[in-house]
Amino acid sequence: MKREKHHKVFIIGFGTLFILGVSWLVINLISDPDAMVTGTKIPEITFIDKDRNKITLDSDNKHYTLIILFDYFCEHCRNQLNELDKNISRLNNVKIFLLTSDLDLFKNKHTIRWRKLTGTEFIKWGIVDNKMLEKYFGWFLTPSEYLYGTGGKLVWKNSGTIKVSKIAESIKKNSSVDSLVIK
């Protein structure tokens, strides 16, 4: 009898917490609409690179710009970075910014895991203040991908993991630059 009472209390408590959690999520999604809508200019986010330099994102009239927001400890984010590392050759002439709020990104040499994503002028890793990410991107999931056209305006975005081929297709679809090579 006593055990059944504890079981009921547990189920009621768990159910209440679940309903509160889902309600909080729905309220946040409704009250904090997506800040990054198609046509939005590339945000002027300042990040810290591996050499502790402060770099500000900028638009480029010659190249598409891909911003990927990730968290190293997120399994889906690591899968996205693995996918990008394996297929980086499909994104010729695309400036890529891999941004996180993880302060230990460079301390633990996380980036070594993705050798093809280091040592190139087109790919930059950086640490961004979480408040700055929220200011410009609103509420987002990781990984999140944002693609800006040659005019510096958002042309495509995605939340969650995605194949590089889909990113390349989006570039091809939105491309008006003949020199951009998509394999």
Coordinates of C-alpha atoms in Angstrom, one line a residue:
M1 CA 0.0 0.0 0.0
K2 CA 2.8 2.4 1.0
R3 CA 4.8 1.5 -2.1
E4 CA 1.8 2.2 -4.4
K5 CA 1.4 5.6 -2.8
H6 CA 5.1 6.5 -3.5
H7 CA 4.7 5.2 -7.1
K8 CA 1.7 7.5 -7.7
V9 CA 3.5 10.5 -6.2
F10 CA 6.5 9.8 -8.5
I11 CA 4.3 9.5 -11.6
I12 CA 2.4 12.7 -10.7
G13 CA 5.7 14.5 -10.0
F14 CA 7.3 13.3 -13.2
G15 CA 4.2 14.1 -15.3
T16 CA 4.1 17.6 -13.8
L17 CA 7.8 18.2 -14.6
F18 CA 7.3 17.0 -18.1
I19 CA 4.4 19.2 -18.8
L20 CA 6.2 22.2 -17.3
G21 CA 9.3 21.5 -19.4
V22 CA 7.3 21.2 -22.6
S23 CA 5.3 24.4 -21.7
W24 CA 8.6 26.3 -21.1
L25 CA 9.9 25.1 -24.5
V26 CA 6.8 26.2 -26.4
I27 CA 6.7 29.6 -24.6
N28 CA 10.3 30.2 -25.5
L29 CA 9.8 29.3 -29.1
I30 CA 6.7 31.6 -29.4
S31 CA 8.1 34.5 -27.4
D32 CA 11.6 34.5 -29.0
P33 CA 10.9 34.2 -32.7
D34 CA 13.7 33.3 -35.1
A35 CA 15.9 36.3 -35.3
M36 CA 17.7 35.1 -38.4
V37 CA 15.2 35.2 -41.3
T38 CA 16.0 34.9 -45.0
G39 CA 17.4 38.2 -46.3
T40 CA 19.0 39.2 -43.0
K41 CA 22.5 40.7 -43.3
I42 CA 25.4 38.7 -41.9
P43 CA 25.7 39.6 -38.2
E44 CA 28.7 41.6 -37.0
I45 CA 29.7 39.0 -34.5
T46 CA 33.2 39.2 -33.0
F47 CA 34.9 36.0 -32.1
I48 CA 38.2 34.8 -30.7
D49 CA 40.3 32.6 -33.0
K50 CA 43.0 30.1 -31.9
D51 CA 45.7 32.8 -31.7
R52 CA 43.5 34.9 -29.4
N53 CA 42.8 37.5 -32.1
K54 CA 39.5 39.2 -32.2
I55 CA 37.8 38.8 -35.6
T56 CA 34.6 40.2 -36.8
L57 CA 32.4 38.4 -39.4
D58 CA 32.1 40.4 -42.6
S59 CA 30.2 40.0 -45.8
D60 CA 32.1 39.1 -48.9
N61 CA 31.0 40.1 -52.4
K62 CA 33.0 37.2 -54.0
H63 CA 32.2 34.2 -51.8
Y64 CA 29.3 32.6 -50.0
T65 CA 29.7 32.5 -46.3
L66 CA 28.6 29.5 -44.2
I67 CA 28.3 29.9 -40.4
I68 CA 28.0 26.7 -38.3
L69 CA 27.1 27.1 -34.7
F70 CA 28.1 24.0 -32.6
D71 CA 29.0 22.7 -29.2
Y72 CA 31.8 20.3 -29.0
F73 CA 30.0 18.1 -26.4
C74 CA 27.0 17.7 -28.7
E75 CA 27.1 14.4 -30.5
H76 CA 25.1 15.8 -33.4
C77 CA 27.5 18.7 -33.8
R78 CA 30.5 16.3 -33.9
N79 CA 28.7 14.3 -36.5
Q80 CA 28.1 17.5 -38.5
L81 CA 31.8 18.4 -38.3
N82 CA 32.8 14.9 -39.3
E83 CA 30.5 15.2 -42.4
L84 CA 32.0 18.6 -43.3
D85 CA 35.5 17.3 -42.8
K86 CA 34.9 14.3 -45.1
N87 CA 33.2 16.4 -47.8
I88 CA 34.9 19.8 -47.6
S89 CA 36.0 19.7 -51.2
R90 CA 32.3 20.1 -52.2
L91 CA 32.3 23.6 -50.8
N92 CA 35.0 25.2 -53.0
N93 CA 35.4 29.0 -52.4
V94 CA 33.0 29.1 -49.5
K95 CA 34.1 31.0 -46.4
I96 CA 33.3 28.9 -43.4
F97 CA 33.1 30.0 -39.8
L98 CA 32.8 27.3 -37.2
L99 CA 31.6 29.0 -34.0
T100 CA 31.0 27.9 -30.5
S101 CA 30.6 29.4 -27.0
D102 CA 32.8 26.5 -25.6
L103 CA 35.7 28.4 -23.9
D104 CA 37.9 25.2 -24.0
L105 CA 37.7 24.8 -27.7
F106 CA 41.4 25.6 -28.3
K107 CA 42.7 24.5 -24.9
N108 CA 41.9 20.8 -25.5
K109 CA 42.8 20.9 -29.2
H110 CA 39.4 19.7 -30.2
T111 CA 39.9 21.0 -33.7
I112 CA 42.7 18.6 -34.4
R113 CA 40.1 15.9 -34.8
W114 CA 39.0 17.5 -38.1
R115 CA 42.3 18.0 -40.0
K116 CA 40.7 19.1 -43.3
L117 CA 38.9 21.9 -41.4
T118 CA 42.1 23.5 -40.2
G119 CA 45.0 25.4 -41.9
T120 CA 43.0 27.0 -44.7
E121 CA 42.2 30.6 -45.2
F122 CA 38.6 29.9 -46.0
I123 CA 37.8 28.1 -42.7
K124 CA 37.9 29.9 -39.3
W125 CA 37.2 28.4 -35.9
G126 CA 36.1 30.7 -33.2
I127 CA 34.7 31.2 -29.7
V128 CA 31.8 33.6 -29.4
D129 CA 30.1 34.9 -26.3
N130 CA 26.8 33.1 -25.8
K131 CA 24.9 36.3 -25.3
M132 CA 26.1 37.6 -28.7
L133 CA 24.9 34.4 -30.3
E134 CA 21.4 34.8 -28.7
K135 CA 21.3 38.4 -29.7
Y136 CA 21.8 37.7 -33.4
F137 CA 20.5 34.2 -33.9
G138 CA 17.8 34.1 -31.2
W139 CA 16.9 30.7 -29.9
F140 CA 18.7 28.0 -31.9
L141 CA 19.6 24.4 -31.8
T142 CA 23.1 23.0 -32.3
P143 CA 24.3 22.4 -34.9
S144 CA 22.8 25.2 -36.9
E145 CA 23.9 26.2 -40.3
Y146 CA 23.5 29.7 -41.9
L147 CA 24.4 30.3 -45.5
Y148 CA 24.9 33.9 -46.7
G149 CA 25.1 34.8 -50.4
T150 CA 27.7 37.0 -52.1
G151 CA 25.7 40.1 -51.1
G152 CA 26.0 39.2 -47.4
K153 CA 22.4 38.3 -46.9
L154 CA 21.0 35.0 -45.5
V155 CA 19.8 32.7 -48.3
W156 CA 19.4 29.4 -46.4
K157 CA 19.5 28.0 -42.9
N158 CA 19.2 24.7 -41.2
S159 CA 18.9 23.4 -37.6
G160 CA 20.4 20.0 -37.0
T161 CA 22.8 17.8 -38.9
I162 CA 22.7 17.9 -42.7
K163 CA 24.7 16.4 -45.5
V164 CA 27.2 18.7 -47.2
S165 CA 25.5 17.8 -50.5
K166 CA 22.4 19.7 -49.3
I167 CA 24.5 22.7 -48.5
A168 CA 26.2 22.5 -51.9
E169 CA 22.7 22.2 -53.6
S170 CA 21.5 25.3 -51.8
I171 CA 24.6 27.2 -53.0
K172 CA 24.0 26.1 -56.5
K173 CA 20.4 27.0 -56.4
N174 CA 21.1 30.5 -55.0
S175 CA 24.3 31.1 -57.0
S176 CA 24.6 33.8 -59.6
V177 CA 28.3 33.7 -59.6
D178 CA 29.8 31.6 -62.4
S179 CA 33.2 31.3 -60.8
L180 CA 31.8 29.4 -57.8
V181 CA 32.6 25.8 -58.4
I182 CA 30.4 23.1 -56.8
K183 CA 31.5 19.6 -57.4

